[in-house]
Amino acid sequence: MANTNLGSKLIRSTVKIMFNGKLTDFIVVQKRRPSSLYDESCDGVWLLMKDCCESRQWALTTNNDYAESDIHKYLNNTLINSFEADIKSAIKEVKIPYRPGNSGTSLTVNNGSDGLTCRLFLLSGGEVGYKRGEGDGFYVIDVGTTLDYFKTESLRISKEAWWLRSPSSYHELGGYASVVQTDGTPAEYHVWKTYSKPSLLGVRPALILPSTMQVAEDGTVLANTAPATPGSISVPVGIQGGGSVKVSWAASTDAENNLEGYKLERSTDGGSTWTQIYQGGETSYTNTVAFGTESVMYRVRAYDAEGLHSGYRTSGQV
């Protein structure tokens, strides 16, 4: 079977990503921006690690500001390096909704472009379907929108309790964060210590990848690759100053089928400096050469939807 786009995988599908040197299961939990509460950077395929990768404290103090938390810093400065380089580079930098500050009972949430910049993140109470004031979720702060995967409540159940990024309003002085218990119900745990012992709970990192990434038959997510270098470039053997010249090049190919277009550059000093004169999806461009130009060269490269570029194909000097 041929590779498929990550964006074609169904909610609840499991894909595999190389993590800490071994293929690790991730669940497709969302396939688009969940709602207008989210910045446009959050558009893509949301993946959640199937099982907790480790247990650790949410914070090293009583501060339950997620942006300042140890767990947020750990995810984006340390744990992200557990992914192989090509996958790491493909993980999107996004802005996610969060409750700022160690403000205890505050319910103020930063949404949209005011969200927290990150690449790896914990899910929020709202994203796993908890509603403030309902059942055991009285203290859960409404952060975000329920992801498609968690519209089925039983899917919250896991082997061990795991942290959320939503602070809890359990105590007016702060110090608590929301947790998914093993039976899928919410709870509030102290972010630092409980009864003089560290609050060590499971970590399930979430991330967002471009929907154009490829998935192999065995479910392995493949890193996006750059387009192939255009096979040729053609210019006339002579160009007259003040006239127009048609530059054309061979079409490029792309393994992920996400070729976006081409960038054409021109040099009038033998290749020492280059100026981009065209960007788009065509494979030819008509350029006017100024009077007094002694020589000209052209080069072209392809680029894909994720911003990767091919090598250059360069013409001779004319």
XYZ file of C-alpha atoms in Angstrom:
318
model
C 0.000 0.000 0.000
C 1.092 3.582 -0.664
C 1.762 6.125 2.037
C -1.199 8.212 3.190
C -1.506 11.804 4.380
C -1.622 12.239 8.136
C -4.682 14.421 7.579
C -6.582 11.442 6.165
C -6.253 9.403 9.374
C -9.446 9.066 11.405
C -9.957 10.341 14.937
C -8.893 7.539 17.345
C -6.334 6.287 14.818
C -2.954 5.369 16.237
C 0.240 6.429 14.502
C 3.858 5.771 15.451
C 6.574 8.353 16.002
C 10.218 7.675 16.844
C 10.605 8.847 20.450
C 13.551 8.088 22.713
C 14.909 5.772 20.072
C 11.805 3.609 19.674
C 8.499 3.798 17.819
C 5.885 5.160 20.214
C 2.105 5.218 19.791
C 0.286 8.534 19.450
C -3.496 8.953 19.087
C -5.137 11.300 16.570
C -7.349 13.419 18.850
C -8.175 16.385 16.587
C -7.780 17.185 12.879
C -8.352 20.917 12.702
C -8.328 24.069 14.818
C -10.784 23.165 17.609
C -12.581 26.536 17.694
C -12.138 30.297 17.350
C -10.582 30.280 20.833
C -7.414 28.986 19.177
C -4.808 30.795 17.140
C -4.595 29.781 13.464
C -1.246 28.138 14.231
C -3.248 25.351 15.932
C -4.648 24.159 12.605
C -3.237 20.704 11.896
C -3.409 17.167 13.233
C -3.354 16.979 17.023
C -1.578 13.938 18.446
C -1.566 12.741 22.075
C 0.903 10.176 23.393
C -1.118 7.022 24.031
C 0.480 6.284 27.399
C 2.342 8.446 29.873
C 6.026 8.677 29.030
C 7.056 9.366 32.637
C 5.900 10.773 35.970
C 7.052 14.125 37.315
C 6.011 17.219 39.242
C 3.935 19.922 37.566
C 5.993 22.630 39.273
C 8.910 22.967 41.658
C 7.110 25.592 43.769
C 3.481 26.276 44.682
C 3.077 28.518 41.611
C 0.387 27.073 39.317
C 0.964 29.437 36.389
C 1.370 26.984 33.481
C 3.513 29.414 31.473
C 6.010 29.500 34.359
C 5.690 25.842 35.299
C 8.549 23.389 35.344
C 6.529 20.946 33.262
C 5.989 23.448 30.426
C 9.690 24.292 30.345
C 10.641 20.627 30.529
C 8.387 19.681 27.614
C 9.751 22.373 25.300
C 13.400 22.483 26.321
C 14.185 18.868 27.195
C 11.539 16.327 26.212
C 11.209 17.680 22.671
C 14.777 16.512 22.069
C 13.553 12.922 22.510
C 12.071 13.088 18.996
C 14.271 12.331 16.012
C 15.537 15.497 14.337
C 13.274 15.429 11.256
C 10.107 14.946 13.307
C 11.211 17.526 15.850
C 11.605 20.120 13.107
C 8.110 19.309 11.789
C 6.327 19.805 15.135
C 4.431 23.074 14.810
C 5.038 26.063 17.044
C 1.558 27.029 18.226
C -0.263 29.353 20.604
C -2.597 27.501 22.950
C -5.217 28.898 25.381
C -4.082 29.054 29.008
C -4.929 30.657 32.340
C -2.073 33.047 33.184
C -0.764 33.780 36.644
C -0.755 32.128 40.047
C -4.040 33.842 40.835
C -5.943 31.174 42.700
C -9.612 31.503 41.832
C -9.120 33.625 38.676
C -11.018 32.279 35.649
C -9.394 34.604 33.090
C -8.059 32.706 30.062
C -5.758 33.982 27.324
C -7.039 32.805 23.935
C -6.171 33.182 20.242
C -3.045 35.175 19.468
C -2.632 35.838 23.205
C -2.158 32.118 23.802
C 1.011 30.520 25.123
C 3.698 29.783 22.533
C 4.908 26.184 22.649
C 5.548 23.060 20.591
C 4.791 20.339 23.132
C 1.995 20.883 25.646
C -0.337 19.213 28.111
C -4.012 19.075 27.214
C -6.424 21.268 29.159
C -9.513 20.408 31.175
C -11.727 21.844 28.459
C -9.948 19.855 25.740
C -10.626 16.535 27.470
C -14.292 17.491 27.926
C -14.446 18.681 31.535
C -16.895 21.473 32.335
C -16.524 23.677 35.371
C -19.172 22.985 37.996
C -20.200 19.622 36.544
C -19.735 16.523 38.713
C -16.246 16.302 40.150
C -15.045 19.087 37.865
C -16.254 21.957 40.039
C -12.799 23.536 40.282
C -11.682 22.912 36.681
C -11.011 26.188 34.896
C -12.571 26.271 31.409
C -9.527 26.369 29.125
C -10.049 25.498 25.463
C -12.663 23.457 23.592
C -13.435 19.733 23.769
C -11.357 17.863 21.197
C -13.197 15.444 18.916
C -11.550 12.403 20.524
C -12.736 13.336 24.017
C -16.364 13.807 23.030
C -16.513 10.157 24.077
C -15.945 10.339 27.837
C -14.694 6.773 28.248
C -11.603 7.621 26.206
C -10.213 9.601 29.142
C -9.557 6.356 31.020
C -5.872 5.435 31.173
C -3.397 3.253 33.023
C -2.337 6.060 35.357
C -3.458 9.537 36.364
C -2.082 12.302 34.141
C -1.571 16.034 34.442
C -3.517 18.685 32.536
C -2.266 22.208 31.866
C -5.370 23.800 33.439
C -4.749 25.276 36.881
C -7.397 24.456 39.467
C -9.346 27.107 41.357
C -9.537 24.804 44.376
C -7.613 27.206 46.618
C -7.602 30.994 46.555
C -3.821 31.004 46.932
C -3.310 28.770 43.901
C -1.019 25.763 44.085
C -3.271 23.182 42.396
C -3.641 21.858 38.843
C -6.238 19.622 37.219
C -5.670 15.914 36.667
C -7.351 13.065 34.775
C -7.718 10.140 37.155
C -7.442 6.526 36.006
C -11.248 6.214 35.837
C -11.468 9.305 33.611
C -12.858 11.690 36.236
C -11.204 15.025 37.107
C -9.320 15.838 40.284
C -7.123 18.601 41.679
C -3.581 17.821 42.796
C -1.058 20.071 44.465
C 1.531 21.006 41.829
C 4.515 20.630 44.140
C 4.044 18.374 47.163
C 1.315 16.383 48.852
C 1.871 15.432 52.486
C 5.582 16.287 52.162
C 5.969 14.017 49.123
C 6.491 15.241 45.545
C 3.329 15.218 43.437
C 4.513 12.818 40.749
C 1.862 12.172 38.096
C 1.893 11.001 34.495
C 2.957 13.141 31.550
C 1.187 12.682 28.181
C 2.640 15.227 25.745
C 0.481 16.561 22.923
C 1.717 18.098 19.683
C 0.424 19.311 16.330
C 1.825 18.176 12.968
C 0.985 19.396 9.454
C -1.794 17.369 7.849
C 0.367 16.915 4.729
C 2.888 14.686 6.501
C 3.003 11.114 5.268
C 2.169 7.964 7.211
C 3.628 4.616 6.150
C 1.588 1.423 5.915
C 2.712 0.360 9.396
C 1.491 3.683 10.860
C 4.891 5.357 11.150
C 4.801 9.117 10.620
C 7.427 10.043 8.050
C 9.350 13.278 8.188
C 8.543 15.858 5.533
C 11.223 15.997 2.859
C 12.236 18.803 0.559
C 11.120 18.747 -3.101
C 13.504 17.441 -5.740
C 15.687 19.996 -7.497
C 14.176 20.985 -10.872
C 15.839 18.830 -13.521
C 16.785 21.638 -15.912
C 16.568 25.362 -16.579
C 16.401 26.916 -20.040
C 17.333 30.430 -21.207
C 18.099 31.764 -24.706
C 21.706 31.636 -25.893
C 21.720 35.425 -26.258
C 19.747 38.213 -24.620
C 19.465 41.801 -25.856
C 19.358 44.582 -23.280
C 15.919 46.162 -23.028
C 14.245 43.042 -24.331
C 12.248 40.253 -22.712
C 13.485 36.728 -22.146
C 11.499 33.624 -21.285
C 13.101 31.470 -18.601
C 11.641 27.982 -18.148
C 12.478 25.001 -15.975
C 11.490 21.378 -15.472
C 8.784 20.569 -12.954
C 9.917 19.306 -9.568
C 8.537 16.313 -7.660
C 7.793 15.934 -3.954
C 7.473 12.683 -2.001
C 4.695 14.093 0.216
C 2.809 15.652 -2.717
C 2.841 19.052 -1.037
C 4.851 20.965 -3.647
C 3.867 24.615 -3.388
C 5.821 26.330 -6.182
C 9.111 27.787 -7.354
C 11.369 30.733 -6.643
C 13.354 32.212 -9.542
C 16.385 34.431 -8.939
C 18.603 36.509 -11.247
C 22.223 37.620 -11.044
C 23.898 40.311 -13.159
C 27.358 40.030 -11.584
C 28.363 36.512 -12.481
C 26.599 34.848 -9.553
C 28.028 36.910 -6.691
C 24.632 38.275 -5.683
C 21.087 37.142 -6.474
C 17.675 38.823 -6.509
C 14.377 36.933 -6.453
C 12.213 37.944 -9.408
C 9.401 35.382 -9.294
C 7.553 33.105 -6.853
C 4.630 30.915 -7.825
C 3.398 27.684 -9.297
C 4.325 28.204 -12.980
C 7.358 26.582 -14.639
C 8.305 29.600 -16.752
C 8.638 33.339 -16.350
C 9.229 36.220 -18.781
C 11.816 38.695 -17.546
C 12.877 42.077 -18.941
C 16.625 42.729 -18.970
C 17.643 46.355 -18.506
C 19.710 48.257 -21.094
C 23.394 48.213 -20.255
C 23.326 44.762 -18.618
C 26.485 42.936 -19.676
C 25.565 39.440 -18.511
C 22.798 37.614 -16.716
C 22.284 34.254 -14.972
C 19.177 32.613 -13.552
C 18.588 29.960 -10.913
C 15.424 28.289 -9.636
C 14.451 26.109 -6.679
C 11.210 24.441 -5.580
C 9.525 24.799 -2.185
C 6.772 22.902 -0.405
C 3.829 23.798 1.832
C 5.962 23.398 4.951
C 8.655 25.802 3.749
C 11.332 23.281 2.753
C 13.351 24.126 -0.369
C 15.067 22.011 -3.004
C 18.541 22.691 -4.254
C 19.110 25.305 -6.978
C 19.188 24.603 -10.707
C 21.376 27.327 -12.245
C 21.737 28.474 -15.848
C 24.963 29.373 -17.535
C 26.024 32.991 -17.850
C 24.472 34.668 -20.912
